[in-house]
Coordinates of C-alpha atoms in Angstrom, one line a residue:
M1 CA 0.5 0.3 0.2
Y2 CA 1.2 3.5 -0.8
A3 CA -1.3 5.4 1.0
Q4 CA -4.7 5.5 2.5
L5 CA -6.8 8.4 3.4
G6 CA -9.6 7.8 4.8
D7 CA -11.1 4.0 3.6
V8 CA -9.3 5.1 0.1
R9 CA -6.7 2.9 -0.8
F10 CA -3.8 4.1 -3.5
E11 CA -1.3 1.7 -4.7
L12 CA 2.2 2.6 -5.8
L13 CA 1.4 2.9 -9.4
Q14 CA -2.3 5.3 -8.1
G15 CA 0.0 7.2 -6.2
F16 CA 0.2 11.0 -5.7
E17 CA 1.5 12.5 -8.1
R18 CA 1.8 15.4 -6.6
L19 CA 1.8 16.7 -2.5
E20 CA 1.4 20.3 -2.2
A21 CA 1.2 21.1 1.9
R22 CA 0.8 24.5 2.6
H23 CA 1.6 25.9 7.0
E24 CA 1.0 30.0 8.0
A25 CA 1.2 31.8 11.1
R26 CA -0.9 34.1 12.2
F27 CA 0.1 37.8 13.8
A28 CA -1.7 40.8 14.9
K29 CA -0.5 43.9 13.2
H30 CA -0.1 47.0 15.7
E31 CA 0.3 50.1 14.1
V32 CA 2.1 53.0 16.2
L33 CA 3.4 56.7 16.2
A34 CA 5.9 57.6 14.2
G35 CA 6.9 54.0 14.3
R36 CA 7.2 50.8 11.9
P37 CA 4.1 48.5 12.9
R38 CA 4.2 45.8 15.9
L39 CA 2.9 42.3 14.9
Q40 CA 2.1 39.9 17.8
A41 CA 1.7 36.4 17.5
V42 CA -1.6 34.9 17.3
G43 CA -1.7 31.6 16.7
N44 CA -0.8 28.8 13.2
E45 CA -3.4 28.1 10.8
L46 CA -4.8 25.2 9.9
T47 CA -2.7 23.4 7.7
E48 CA -3.2 22.9 3.9
L49 CA -2.4 19.7 2.1
R50 CA -2.7 19.6 -2.5
I51 CA -2.6 16.3 -3.1
G52 CA -2.7 15.7 -7.4
I53 CA -3.8 11.8 -8.3
R54 CA -3.6 10.3 -12.3
L55 CA -5.2 7.3 -12.9
H56 CA -5.8 5.3 -15.2
W57 CA -7.4 2.2 -17.0
L58 CA -4.1 0.1 -17.1
L59 CA -3.1 0.3 -13.5
G60 CA -6.9 -0.7 -11.9
N61 CA -10.4 1.2 -12.0
P62 CA -10.3 4.6 -12.3
D63 CA -13.4 4.9 -10.5
T64 CA -12.6 3.6 -7.2
A65 CA -10.6 5.9 -5.5
Y66 CA -12.1 8.8 -7.1
K67 CA -15.9 7.6 -6.1
G68 CA -14.2 6.8 -3.0
L69 CA -13.5 10.5 -1.8
L70 CA -16.6 11.6 -3.6
T71 CA -18.1 9.3 -0.7
A72 CA -15.9 11.0 1.8
L73 CA -16.1 14.6 1.0
E74 CA -20.2 13.9 0.8
A75 CA -19.8 12.4 4.2
Q76 CA -17.8 15.9 6.0
Q77 CA -16.5 13.7 8.3
A78 CA -12.9 14.0 9.6
V79 CA -10.4 11.6 7.6
S80 CA -7.1 10.1 8.3
L81 CA -4.0 10.0 5.9
V82 CA -1.9 7.4 6.2
F83 CA 1.4 6.6 4.5
G84 CA 2.4 2.7 3.7
S85 CA 5.5 3.3 5.8
G86 CA 3.4 3.5 8.6
R87 CA 3.7 7.9 8.5
F88 CA 0.7 9.7 10.3
V89 CA 0.1 12.6 9.4
G90 CA -2.8 13.8 10.7
W91 CA -6.6 14.2 10.3
F92 CA -8.6 16.0 7.3
V93 CA -11.8 17.4 6.2
I94 CA -11.5 17.3 1.8
E95 CA -12.2 19.9 1.2
R96 CA -13.0 20.2 -2.5
L97 CA -12.3 17.1 -5.5
S98 CA -11.6 17.9 -8.8
E99 CA -12.2 15.4 -11.4
R100 CA -11.0 16.1 -15.3
T101 CA -11.7 13.1 -17.3
L102 CA -8.4 12.3 -19.6
I103 CA -10.0 9.7 -22.1
Q104 CA -13.5 7.9 -22.8
D105 CA -13.9 4.8 -24.6
G106 CA -16.9 4.2 -27.6
K107 CA -19.6 3.7 -24.5
G108 CA -18.3 6.7 -22.4
R109 CA -16.6 4.7 -20.0
T110 CA -14.0 6.5 -18.1
A111 CA -10.5 4.9 -19.0
A112 CA -8.3 8.4 -17.5
R113 CA -9.1 10.7 -15.4
E114 CA -7.0 13.5 -13.1
L115 CA -7.9 14.4 -9.6
D116 CA -7.2 17.3 -7.4
V117 CA -8.3 17.0 -3.8
K118 CA -7.5 19.6 -1.1
L119 CA -7.3 18.7 2.3
T120 CA -7.7 21.1 5.4
E121 CA -6.9 20.2 8.4
F122 CA -8.9 18.8 11.8
V123 CA -8.5 19.6 15.1
G124 CA -11.3 18.5 16.7
D125 CA -11.8 18.6 20.1
P126 CA -8.5 19.3 22.1
N127 CA -10.3 17.7 25.1
N128 CA -10.7 14.4 23.3
P129 CA -8.4 14.2 20.5
L130 CA -8.8 12.0 17.7
P131 CA -7.3 8.5 18.2
T132 CA -4.7 7.7 15.9
P133 CA -5.1 4.5 13.5
G134 CA -3.5 1.5 13.9
I135 CA -1.0 1.2 11.3
A136 CA 0.4 -2.5 9.9
Q137 CA 4.5 -0.9 9.8
A138 CA 5.9 -2.3 5.7
G139 CA 8.0 -5.0 6.4
K140 CA 5.8 -6.4 8.9
N141 CA 3.3 -9.2 7.5
P142 CA 3.6 -11.6 10.1
L143 CA 3.7 -14.4 8.0
L144 CA 7.6 -13.4 7.2
G145 CA 7.7 -14.1 11.1
L146 CA 7.0 -17.7 10.8
L147 CA 10.2 -18.4 8.8
P148 CA 13.9 -18.6 10.0
E149 CA 16.0 -14.8 10.4
S150 CA 18.2 -16.0 7.4
V151 CA 15.6 -16.7 5.1
Q152 CA 13.5 -12.9 6.5
A153 CA 16.7 -11.1 5.7
Q154 CA 16.4 -12.7 2.1
A155 CA 12.6 -11.6 1.7
S156 CA 13.0 -8.3 3.1
D157 CA 16.2 -7.6 0.5
L158 CA 14.0 -9.3 -1.8
M159 CA 10.8 -6.5 -1.1
Q160 CA 13.8 -3.7 -1.4
A161 CA 14.8 -4.6 -4.2
V162 CA 11.4 -5.1 -5.9
E163 CA 10.5 -1.3 -4.3
T164 CA 13.2 0.6 -5.7
G165 CA 13.1 -0.9 -8.9
I166 CA 9.5 -0.2 -9.3
K167 CA 9.9 3.2 -7.5
I168 CA 12.5 4.0 -10.4
Y169 CA 10.2 2.9 -13.4
R170 CA 8.0 5.7 -12.6
E171 CA 10.2 8.5 -11.5
A172 CA 11.0 7.7 -14.7
E173 CA 7.4 7.4 -16.9
S174 CA 7.4 11.2 -15.2
G175 CA 10.5 12.6 -16.1
V176 CA 9.2 11.2 -19.8
R177 CA 6.1 12.7 -19.3
D178 CA 8.2 16.1 -18.7
L179 CA 9.8 15.8 -21.5
Q180 CA 7.7 15.2 -23.6
R181 CA 5.9 18.9 -22.3
L182 CA 9.1 20.7 -22.7
A183 CA 9.5 19.3 -26.6
G184 CA 5.7 20.7 -27.1
A185 CA 6.6 24.3 -25.5
V186 CA 10.3 24.1 -27.7
R187 CA 7.8 23.6 -30.8
E188 CA 5.2 26.4 -29.5
L189 CA 8.1 28.7 -29.2
K190 CA 10.1 28.3 -32.2
N191 CA 9.1 32.2 -33.2
D192 CA 11.2 33.0 -30.4
P193 CA 14.9 31.4 -29.8
A194 CA 15.7 32.3 -26.6
G195 CA 12.9 31.4 -24.8
A196 CA 13.3 27.7 -27.3
L197 CA 16.3 27.5 -25.9
N198 CA 15.6 28.1 -22.4
M199 CA 13.2 24.9 -22.8
L200 CA 16.0 22.9 -24.4
G201 CA 18.1 23.4 -21.5
E202 CA 15.7 22.4 -19.3
A203 CA 14.7 19.2 -21.3
L204 CA 18.6 18.0 -21.4
E205 CA 18.5 19.2 -17.6
T206 CA 15.4 17.0 -17.2
G207 CA 16.3 13.8 -19.8
S208 CA 19.6 13.4 -18.2
G209 CA 18.6 12.8 -14.7
V210 CA 16.0 9.8 -16.4
L211 CA 19.2 8.4 -18.0
G212 CA 20.5 8.4 -14.6
R213 CA 18.0 7.0 -13.1
L214 CA 17.1 4.0 -15.3
N215 CA 21.3 3.4 -16.2
N216 CA 20.3 2.5 -12.2
L217 CA 17.7 0.1 -12.7
P218 CA 20.0 -3.1 -13.8
Q219 CA 21.6 -3.6 -10.6
V220 CA 18.1 -3.9 -8.7
T221 CA 17.0 -5.3 -11.3
S222 CA 19.6 -8.0 -10.9
L223 CA 18.6 -9.1 -7.6
I224 CA 15.1 -9.5 -8.5
G225 CA 15.5 -12.2 -10.1
D226 CA 13.1 -14.1 -12.7
L227 CA 9.9 -12.7 -10.5
S228 CA 7.2 -12.6 -13.0
G229 CA 7.8 -9.2 -14.4
A230 CA 11.0 -8.8 -14.1
A231 CA 12.4 -9.3 -16.9
E232 CA 9.6 -7.0 -19.6
M233 CA 9.9 -4.6 -17.2
A234 CA 14.0 -4.6 -17.4
A235 CA 13.2 -5.0 -21.4
Q236 CA 11.8 -2.0 -21.9
A237 CA 13.6 -0.1 -18.8
S238 CA 16.5 -0.4 -21.3
Q239 CA 14.9 0.2 -24.5
A240 CA 13.8 3.4 -22.8
A241 CA 17.0 4.1 -22.0
S242 CA 18.7 3.4 -25.5
E243 CA 15.8 5.8 -26.3
L244 CA 16.7 8.7 -24.2
G245 CA 20.7 8.6 -24.4
G246 CA 19.7 10.0 -28.3
A247 CA 17.4 11.9 -27.2
A248 CA 19.8 13.6 -24.9
A249 CA 23.3 14.0 -27.3
S250 CA 20.5 15.0 -30.1
A251 CA 18.9 17.6 -27.5
R252 CA 22.8 18.9 -26.1
A253 CA 24.6 19.0 -29.9
A254 CA 21.3 21.7 -30.6
F255 CA 21.9 23.6 -27.2
E256 CA 25.5 23.6 -27.7
S257 CA 25.1 24.9 -31.2
G258 CA 22.4 27.8 -30.5
N259 CA 19.5 26.0 -32.4
P260 CA 16.9 24.3 -30.2
L261 CA 14.8 23.8 -33.1
D262 CA 17.1 20.9 -34.1
W263 CA 16.2 18.4 -31.3
L264 CA 12.7 18.1 -32.6
E265 CA 13.5 16.4 -35.9
G266 CA 15.0 13.6 -33.9
G267 CA 15.3 13.7 -30.3
A268 CA 12.1 14.4 -29.3
D269 CA 11.1 11.5 -31.6
A270 CA 13.1 9.5 -29.2
V271 CA 11.2 10.9 -26.2
E272 CA 8.0 9.8 -27.4
R273 CA 9.3 6.3 -28.4
A274 CA 11.0 6.1 -25.2
G275 CA 7.8 6.7 -23.4
G276 CA 6.5 3.8 -25.4
A277 CA 8.7 1.9 -24.7
L278 CA 7.6 2.2 -20.6
A279 CA 4.1 2.3 -21.4
D280 CA 4.5 -1.8 -22.4
G281 CA 6.2 -2.1 -19.8
A282 CA 3.2 -1.1 -17.1
A283 CA 2.3 -4.3 -17.1
A284 CA 5.0 -5.9 -15.9
V285 CA 5.3 -2.9 -13.1
E286 CA 1.3 -3.6 -12.4
T287 CA 2.5 -7.6 -11.9
L288 CA 5.6 -6.5 -9.6
T289 CA 3.6 -3.8 -7.2
A290 CA 0.8 -6.5 -7.1
W291 CA 3.6 -9.3 -5.6
L292 CA 4.8 -6.7 -3.7
A293 CA 1.9 -6.2 -2.2
V294 CA 0.7 -9.5 -1.4
R295 CA 4.1 -9.2 1.0
R296 CA 3.9 -6.1 2.3
D297 CA 0.3 -5.7 3.6
I298 CA -1.3 -7.7 6.1

């Protein structure tokens, strides 16, 4: 489990794409004669969280989390936010839920959607605070306790490797989406060479970061062995890394020559192919995520 908000569970592949927190303090401002105003601390504002979620049918039912969050909003009750690591964030109320449908099939069914959730801290009665939810700590599956300690250690190492591999893959997917966005920005700024060059520099930095992550994946997958999905994940990640290597070289050449539009002739296409390769490996990553969830959860 990646996180849980109230009764709504989020798995790793459909985890939060964005998580923003806002903390504020309140001060009373007192005007004085012939001097600068004085400030007096009067307390802290309630913490606000803004969560962005992207749901796709290939990664699970895109209606489940949406309907669960909508039900929680309409109930107007405080819900707890807990991460899979066992970290309890606090109690919150859902103030706003925005939904954008991205893809529908021929029968009008939603295949992909984005959600924006605004949470506001719920303090409640200080004399009768809400309890901290009971949390199953990650890696504390009681079935592992039946095994010898040496086997427990091996199982723990394997789960850690799978979790790391999935994390790298997800970060690469996010990075490729950023590169696709930057390629579009370069294309739109074709009449603004300076602006296009700036976008290209950002794309070069982003692409290098994604490539570095993918280059670390073979070391991780070598620890996973022959688990179902591991070979396919490694193969598609390798294909994506190869395409991104070409895209990065093209971006560097275009940036150094000062001709950002040169990147669009081949480098941007390589980014699209990298995205396609990662999409082809999504099912394998989902298989590994399911394997991990069974062993992590109680």
